[in-house]
Coordinates of C-alpha atoms and ligand atoms in Angstrom, one line a residue:
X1 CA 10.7 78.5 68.8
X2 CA 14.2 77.4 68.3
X3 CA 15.3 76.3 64.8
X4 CA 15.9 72.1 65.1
X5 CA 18.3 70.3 62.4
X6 CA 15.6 68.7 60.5
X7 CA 14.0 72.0 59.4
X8 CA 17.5 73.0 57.6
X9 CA 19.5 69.5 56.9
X10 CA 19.2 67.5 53.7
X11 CA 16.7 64.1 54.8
X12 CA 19.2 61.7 53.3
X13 CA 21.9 63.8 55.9
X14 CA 19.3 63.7 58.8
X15 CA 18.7 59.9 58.1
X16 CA 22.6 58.8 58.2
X17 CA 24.3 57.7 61.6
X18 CA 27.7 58.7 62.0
X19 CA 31.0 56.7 60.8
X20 CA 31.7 55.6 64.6
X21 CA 34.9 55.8 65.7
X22 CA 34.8 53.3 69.7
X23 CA 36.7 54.6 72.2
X24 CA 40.4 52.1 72.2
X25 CA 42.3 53.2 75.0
X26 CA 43.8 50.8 76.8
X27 CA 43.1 48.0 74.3
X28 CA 44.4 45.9 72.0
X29 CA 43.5 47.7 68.9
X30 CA 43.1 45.7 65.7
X31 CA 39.6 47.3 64.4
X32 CA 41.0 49.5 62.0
X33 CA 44.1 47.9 59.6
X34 CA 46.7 50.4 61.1
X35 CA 50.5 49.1 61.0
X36 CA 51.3 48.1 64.5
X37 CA 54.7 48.5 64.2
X38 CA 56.1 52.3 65.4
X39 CA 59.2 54.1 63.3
X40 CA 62.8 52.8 64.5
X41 CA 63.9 54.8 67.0
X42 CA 66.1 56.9 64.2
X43 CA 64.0 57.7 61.9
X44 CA 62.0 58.9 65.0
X45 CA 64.8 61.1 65.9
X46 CA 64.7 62.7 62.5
X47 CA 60.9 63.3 62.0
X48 CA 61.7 65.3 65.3
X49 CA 64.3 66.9 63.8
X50 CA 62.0 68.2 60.9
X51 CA 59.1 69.2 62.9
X52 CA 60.6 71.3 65.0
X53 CA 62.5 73.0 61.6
X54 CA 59.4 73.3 59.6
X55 CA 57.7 76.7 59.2
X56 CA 54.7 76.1 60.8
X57 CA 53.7 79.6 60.5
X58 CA 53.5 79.5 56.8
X59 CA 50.4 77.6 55.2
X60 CA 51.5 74.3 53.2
X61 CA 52.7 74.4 49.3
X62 CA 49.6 73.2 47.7
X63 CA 51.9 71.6 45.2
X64 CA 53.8 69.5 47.1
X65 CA 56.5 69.6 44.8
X66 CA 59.2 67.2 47.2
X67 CA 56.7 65.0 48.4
X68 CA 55.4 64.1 45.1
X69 CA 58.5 63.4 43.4
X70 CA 59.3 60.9 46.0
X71 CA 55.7 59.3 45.8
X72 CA 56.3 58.8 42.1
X73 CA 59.4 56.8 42.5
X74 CA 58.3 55.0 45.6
X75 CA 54.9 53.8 44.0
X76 CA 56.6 53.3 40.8
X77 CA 54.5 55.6 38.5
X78 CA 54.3 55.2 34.6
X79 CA 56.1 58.4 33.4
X80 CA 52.4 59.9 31.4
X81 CA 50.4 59.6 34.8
X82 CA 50.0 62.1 37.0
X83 CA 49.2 62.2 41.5
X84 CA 47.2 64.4 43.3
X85 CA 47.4 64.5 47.0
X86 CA 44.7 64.0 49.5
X87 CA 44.0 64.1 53.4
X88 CA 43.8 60.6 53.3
X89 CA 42.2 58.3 50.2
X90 CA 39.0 59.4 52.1
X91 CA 39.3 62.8 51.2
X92 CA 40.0 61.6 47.1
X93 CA 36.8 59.4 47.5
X94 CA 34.9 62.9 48.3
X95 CA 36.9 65.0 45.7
X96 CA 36.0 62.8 42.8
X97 CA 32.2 62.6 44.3
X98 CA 32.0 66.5 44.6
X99 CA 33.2 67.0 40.9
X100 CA 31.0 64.3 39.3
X101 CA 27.4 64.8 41.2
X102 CA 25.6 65.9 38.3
X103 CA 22.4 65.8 38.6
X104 CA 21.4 61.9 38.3
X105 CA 24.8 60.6 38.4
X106 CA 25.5 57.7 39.7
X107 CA 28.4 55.9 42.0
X108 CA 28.6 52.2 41.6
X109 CA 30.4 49.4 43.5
X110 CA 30.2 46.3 44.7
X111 CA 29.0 45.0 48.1
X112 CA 30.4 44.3 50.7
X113 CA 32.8 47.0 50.4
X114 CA 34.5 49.9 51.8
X115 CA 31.1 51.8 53.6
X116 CA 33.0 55.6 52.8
X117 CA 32.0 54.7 48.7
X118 CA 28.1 54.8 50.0
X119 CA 28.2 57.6 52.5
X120 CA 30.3 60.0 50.3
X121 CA 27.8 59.3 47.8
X122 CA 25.0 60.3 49.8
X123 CA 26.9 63.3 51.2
X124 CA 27.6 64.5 47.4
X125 CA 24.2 63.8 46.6
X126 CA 25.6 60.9 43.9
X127 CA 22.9 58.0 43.2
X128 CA 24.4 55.1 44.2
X129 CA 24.4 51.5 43.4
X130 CA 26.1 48.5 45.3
X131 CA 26.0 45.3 43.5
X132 CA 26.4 42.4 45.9
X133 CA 29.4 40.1 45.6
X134 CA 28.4 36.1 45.6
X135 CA 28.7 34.5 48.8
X136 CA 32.6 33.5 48.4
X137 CA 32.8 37.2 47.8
X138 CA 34.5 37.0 44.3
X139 CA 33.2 39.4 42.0
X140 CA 29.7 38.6 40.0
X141 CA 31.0 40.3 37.2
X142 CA 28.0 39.3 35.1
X143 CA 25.9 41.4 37.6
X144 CA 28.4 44.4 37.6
X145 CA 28.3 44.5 33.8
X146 CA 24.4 44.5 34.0
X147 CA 24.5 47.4 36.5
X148 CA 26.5 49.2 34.5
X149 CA 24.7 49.1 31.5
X150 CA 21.6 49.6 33.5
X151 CA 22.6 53.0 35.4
X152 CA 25.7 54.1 32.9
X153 CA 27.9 55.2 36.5
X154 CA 30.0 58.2 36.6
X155 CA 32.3 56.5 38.7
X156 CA 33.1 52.8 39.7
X157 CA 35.0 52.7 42.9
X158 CA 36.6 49.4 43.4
X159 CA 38.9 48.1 46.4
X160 CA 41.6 45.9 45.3
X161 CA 42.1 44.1 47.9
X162 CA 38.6 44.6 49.2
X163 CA 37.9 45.8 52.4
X164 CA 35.7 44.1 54.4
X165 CA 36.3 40.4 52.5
X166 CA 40.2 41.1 52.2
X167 CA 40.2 39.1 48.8
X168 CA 41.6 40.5 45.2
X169 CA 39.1 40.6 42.6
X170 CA 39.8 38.7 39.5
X171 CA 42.9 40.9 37.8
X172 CA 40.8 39.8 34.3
X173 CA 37.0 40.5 35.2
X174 CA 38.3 43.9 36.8
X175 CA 39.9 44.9 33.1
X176 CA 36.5 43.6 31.5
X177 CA 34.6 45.6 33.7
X178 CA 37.3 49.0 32.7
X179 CA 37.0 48.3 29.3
X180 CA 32.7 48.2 29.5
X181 CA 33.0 51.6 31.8
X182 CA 31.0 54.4 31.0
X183 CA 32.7 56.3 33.0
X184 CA 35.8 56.7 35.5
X185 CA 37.0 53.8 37.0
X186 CA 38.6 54.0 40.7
X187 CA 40.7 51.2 41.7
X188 CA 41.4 51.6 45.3
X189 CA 44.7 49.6 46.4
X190 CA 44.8 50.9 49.9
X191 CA 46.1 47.2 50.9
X192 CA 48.8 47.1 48.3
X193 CA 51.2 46.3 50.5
X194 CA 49.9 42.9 51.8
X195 CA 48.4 41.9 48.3
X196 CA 51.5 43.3 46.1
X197 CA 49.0 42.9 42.9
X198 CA 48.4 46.2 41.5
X199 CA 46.3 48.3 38.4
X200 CA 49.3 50.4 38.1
X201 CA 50.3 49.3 34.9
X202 CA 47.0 49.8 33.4
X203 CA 47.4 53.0 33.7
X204 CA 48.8 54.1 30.6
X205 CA 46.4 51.5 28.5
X206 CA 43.2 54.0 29.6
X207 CA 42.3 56.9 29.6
X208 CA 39.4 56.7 32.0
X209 CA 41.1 54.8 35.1
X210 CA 42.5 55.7 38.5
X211 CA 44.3 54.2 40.8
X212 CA 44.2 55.2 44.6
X213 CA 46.8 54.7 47.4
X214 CA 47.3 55.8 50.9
X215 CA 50.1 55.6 53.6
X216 CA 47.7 54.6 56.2
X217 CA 48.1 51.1 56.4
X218 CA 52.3 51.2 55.7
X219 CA 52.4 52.3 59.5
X220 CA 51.7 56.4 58.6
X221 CA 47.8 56.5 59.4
X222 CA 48.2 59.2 61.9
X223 CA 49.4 61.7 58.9
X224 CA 46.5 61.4 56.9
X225 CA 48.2 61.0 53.1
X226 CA 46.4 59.6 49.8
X227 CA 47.3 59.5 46.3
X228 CA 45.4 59.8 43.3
X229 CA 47.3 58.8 40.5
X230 CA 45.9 58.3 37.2
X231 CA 45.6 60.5 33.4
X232 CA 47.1 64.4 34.3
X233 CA 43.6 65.6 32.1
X234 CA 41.5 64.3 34.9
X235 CA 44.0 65.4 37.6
X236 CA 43.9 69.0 36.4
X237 CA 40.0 69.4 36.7
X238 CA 39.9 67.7 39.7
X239 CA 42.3 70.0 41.5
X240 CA 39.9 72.6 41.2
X241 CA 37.9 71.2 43.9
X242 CA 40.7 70.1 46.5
X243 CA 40.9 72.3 48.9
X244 CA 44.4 74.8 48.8
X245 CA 45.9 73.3 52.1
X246 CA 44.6 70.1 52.4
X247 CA 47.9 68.6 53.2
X248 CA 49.5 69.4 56.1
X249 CA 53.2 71.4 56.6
X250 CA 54.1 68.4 58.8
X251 CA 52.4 65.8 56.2
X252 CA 54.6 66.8 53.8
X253 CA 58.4 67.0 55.2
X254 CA 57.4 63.5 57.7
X255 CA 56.1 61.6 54.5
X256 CA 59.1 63.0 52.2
X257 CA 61.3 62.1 54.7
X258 CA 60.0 58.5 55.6
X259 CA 59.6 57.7 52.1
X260 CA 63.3 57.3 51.9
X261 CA 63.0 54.5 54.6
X262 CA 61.1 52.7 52.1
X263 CA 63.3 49.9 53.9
X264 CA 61.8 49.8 56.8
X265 CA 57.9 50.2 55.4
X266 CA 58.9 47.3 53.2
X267 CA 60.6 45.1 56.3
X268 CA 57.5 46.4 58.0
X269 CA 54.6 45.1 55.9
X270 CA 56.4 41.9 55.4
X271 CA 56.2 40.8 58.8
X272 CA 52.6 41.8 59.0
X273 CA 51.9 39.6 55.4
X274 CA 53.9 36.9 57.5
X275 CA 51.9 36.9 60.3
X276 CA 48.9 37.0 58.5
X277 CA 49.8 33.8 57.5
X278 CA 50.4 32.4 60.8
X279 CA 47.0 34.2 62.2
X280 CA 44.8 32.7 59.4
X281 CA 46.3 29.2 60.2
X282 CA 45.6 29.4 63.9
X283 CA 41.6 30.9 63.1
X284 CA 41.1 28.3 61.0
X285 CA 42.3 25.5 63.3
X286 CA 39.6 26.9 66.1
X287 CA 36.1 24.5 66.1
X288 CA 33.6 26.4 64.6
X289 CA 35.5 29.4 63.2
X290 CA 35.8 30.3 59.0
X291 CA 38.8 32.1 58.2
X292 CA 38.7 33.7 54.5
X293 CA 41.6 34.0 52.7
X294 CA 43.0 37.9 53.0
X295 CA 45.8 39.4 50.7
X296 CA 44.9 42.1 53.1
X297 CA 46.5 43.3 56.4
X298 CA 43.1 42.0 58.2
X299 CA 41.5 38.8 58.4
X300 CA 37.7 38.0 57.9
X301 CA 36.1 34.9 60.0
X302 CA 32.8 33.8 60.7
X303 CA 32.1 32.7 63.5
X304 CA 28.5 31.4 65.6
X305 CA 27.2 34.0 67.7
X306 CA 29.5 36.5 66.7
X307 CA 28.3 39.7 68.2
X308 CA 28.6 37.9 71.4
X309 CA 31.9 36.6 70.6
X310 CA 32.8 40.2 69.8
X311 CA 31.5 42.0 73.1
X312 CA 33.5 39.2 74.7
X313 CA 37.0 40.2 73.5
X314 CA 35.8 43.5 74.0
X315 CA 35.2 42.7 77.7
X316 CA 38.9 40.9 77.7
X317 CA 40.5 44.5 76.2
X318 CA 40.9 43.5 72.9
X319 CA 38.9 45.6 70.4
X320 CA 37.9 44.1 66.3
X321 CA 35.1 44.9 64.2
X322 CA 32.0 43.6 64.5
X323 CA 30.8 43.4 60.8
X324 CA 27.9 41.1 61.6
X325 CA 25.2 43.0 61.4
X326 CA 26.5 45.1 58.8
X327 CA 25.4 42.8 55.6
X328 CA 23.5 40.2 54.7
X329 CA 27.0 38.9 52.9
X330 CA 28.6 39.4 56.3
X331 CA 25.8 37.3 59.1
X332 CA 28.0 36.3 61.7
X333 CA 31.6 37.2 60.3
X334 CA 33.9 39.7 62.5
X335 CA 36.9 41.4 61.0
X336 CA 40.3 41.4 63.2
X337 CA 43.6 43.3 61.7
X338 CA 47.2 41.4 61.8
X339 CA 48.9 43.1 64.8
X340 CA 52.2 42.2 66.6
X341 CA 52.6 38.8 67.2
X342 CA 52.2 39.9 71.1
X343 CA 49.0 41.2 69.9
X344 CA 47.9 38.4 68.1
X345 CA 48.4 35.9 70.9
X346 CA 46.6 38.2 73.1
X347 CA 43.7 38.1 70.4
X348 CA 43.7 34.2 69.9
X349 CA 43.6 33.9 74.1
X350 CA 40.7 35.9 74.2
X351 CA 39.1 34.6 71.5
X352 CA 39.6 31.3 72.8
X353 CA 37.6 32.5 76.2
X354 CA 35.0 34.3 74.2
X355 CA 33.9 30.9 71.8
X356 CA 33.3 28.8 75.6
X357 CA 31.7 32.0 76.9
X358 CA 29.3 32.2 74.2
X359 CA 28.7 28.3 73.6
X360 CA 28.7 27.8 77.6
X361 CA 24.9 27.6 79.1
X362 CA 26.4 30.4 82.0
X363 CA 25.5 32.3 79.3
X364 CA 21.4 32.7 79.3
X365 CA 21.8 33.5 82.8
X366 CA 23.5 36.3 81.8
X367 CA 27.0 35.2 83.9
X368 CA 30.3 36.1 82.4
X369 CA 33.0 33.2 83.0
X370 CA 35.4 35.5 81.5
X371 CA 38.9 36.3 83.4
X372 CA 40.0 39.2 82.2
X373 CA 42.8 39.3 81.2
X374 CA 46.0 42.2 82.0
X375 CA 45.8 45.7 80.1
X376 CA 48.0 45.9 77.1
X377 CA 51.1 47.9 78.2
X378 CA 50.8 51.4 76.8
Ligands
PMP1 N1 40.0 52.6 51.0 C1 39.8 51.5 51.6 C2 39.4 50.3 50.9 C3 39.9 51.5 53.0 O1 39.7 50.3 53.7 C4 40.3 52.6 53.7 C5 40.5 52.7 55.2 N2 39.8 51.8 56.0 C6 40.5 53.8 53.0 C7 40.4 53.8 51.6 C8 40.8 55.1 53.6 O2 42.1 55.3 53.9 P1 42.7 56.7 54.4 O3 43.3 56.4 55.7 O4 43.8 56.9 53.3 O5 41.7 57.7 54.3

């Protein structure tokens, strides 16, 4: 008889669905915080430029020596701390799991969060503990401090700003909570650019934190680049688990070269923080619909009937996250990222559609009023 999965795989493995990626194309795609902004047409010219001179026969410098010099100077790092370089923050999430899964150990954060702290946990094999955030989705610090005393964590992971809610955490309850730590602490600032708060400078005050950041959401998703930056006595031992060529020959010489466009990154994430503004301001003026405030390149609202709401934009070509079933934190809330201002409008149209739609009573017998509205141009 043939052998099936569930003889071999690992039940916590078997009993996991898969991080889904939905099929986009075609739509207006503001589901996953990506810049929506392309390179100027330059700088373009001169990643081309570099691709077609790199040695793509060769494997990658595991060192990165280039690349990371720029990323010190561009995130500003305190002269004792060291980077390590990852396929994406993802990939650091798993490296620091993988080294610290003792037996027992445990991974705590708060929840809602960033679902890849949870699943890398139970990939790794780490216990794992999620202490909810209270319903404004500030941190219950007294709660985290009680957890942590409770299962002594091997690792805190905590996003600053936090991904789903898009809020900072208290800058003084996240030091409490370093100083009670056990253990590492992981301050993940993959939104830095919108929030422009930052752990960075607590670097050199201990000994036991981290502090993560990606290019993803400065407008470089597609080249899959994190940082780890933190104490090099840490660093070193967790080298020894990152795999020799996890960043790529063309990750290296685009980032490198990009880097010293910091200009444009900068120009670029300050229209999106702008329009964020405006966005939030025209969700909140809708009947019915809670916007919550983002430091974020994203906005969280709630909204009655939400999954409805969602499928309707859906139906309209414009694709968000539908986070309502997700946690009890998160009952009727939907997630949208700050795209172009085209975009945006595009969004607040459909939106606008979707709310009659799903308040209209067309809907129990199961008609959709909705006019669809053009494809996005490619
Ligand atoms: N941390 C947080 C809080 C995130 O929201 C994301 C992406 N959604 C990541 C890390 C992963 O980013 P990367 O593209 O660098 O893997």
């Amino acid at each position: 008889m043939a052998l099936r999965p569930e003889q071999l795989l690992r039940p916590e493995i078997l009993a996991l669905s898969a991080y889904s990626v939905p099929p986009s194309r075609g739509m207006v795609k503001l589901d996953a915080m990506e810049n929506p902004y392309r390179l100027p047409p330059e700088v373009q010219a001169e990643v081309g430029r570099l691709a077609a001179h790199t040695a793509l026969n060769r494997y990658p410098d595991p060192l990165a020596p280039a690349l990371k010099a720029r990323l010190r100077t561009f995130f500003g790092l305190p002269a004792g701390s060291g980077l390590m370089l990852g396929n994406g923050s993802d990939e650091l999430i798993q490296i620091l799991a993988l080294a610290l899964s003792r037996p027992g150990a445990v991974l705590l954060t708060v929840e809602p969060t960033f679902v890849m702290f949870r699943l890398i946990a139970t990939w790794t094999g780490m216990a794992y503990e999620g202490v909810p955030l209270k319903p404004d989705f500030s941190l219950d610090l007294e709660a985290v401090l009680a957890a942590v005393e409770r299962r002594r964590p091997a690792v805190i992971f905590i996003a600053y700003p936090n991904n789903p809610t898009g809020n900072l955490f208290d800058r003084s309850a996240l030091l409490r909570l370093i100083e009670a730590a056990p253990g590492l602490v992981v301050i993940d600032e993959a939104y830095h650019a919108f929030a422009e708060e930052s752990l960075l400078d607590a670097l050199e005050r201990y000994e036991h934190l981290l502090v993560m950041r990606t290019l993803s959401k400065l407008g470089l998703a597609g080249l899959r680049l994190g940082v780890l930056m933190g104490p090099p006595a840490w660093l070193e031992q967790l080298e020894k688990v990152r795999l020799p060529y996890n960043v790529s020959v063309l990750t290296q010489v685009v980032a490198e070269s990009v880097l010293q466009r910091s200009d444009v990154l900068r120009a670029q994430a300050a229209a999106i923080r702008r329009e964020r503004e405006r966005l939030a301001c025209a969700l909140g003026q809708r009947p019915g619909v809670t916007v919550y405030p983002s430091r974020a390149n994203f906005l969280l609202f709630r909204v009655a009937r939400a999954r409805d709401v969602f499928e309707g934009l859906k139906r309209q070509g414009v694709l968000i996250k539908d986070l309502s079933g997700s946690h009890r934190l998160l009952a009727d809330c939907l997630r949208v990222t700050v795209g172009t201002p085209e975009e945006n409008e595009r969004f607040l149209a459909a939106l606008d559609a979707s709310l009659s739609a799903a308040t209209s009573p067309a809907r129990s017998h199961g008609h959709s009023d909705l006019v669809p509205i053009a494809p996005p141009k490619p």
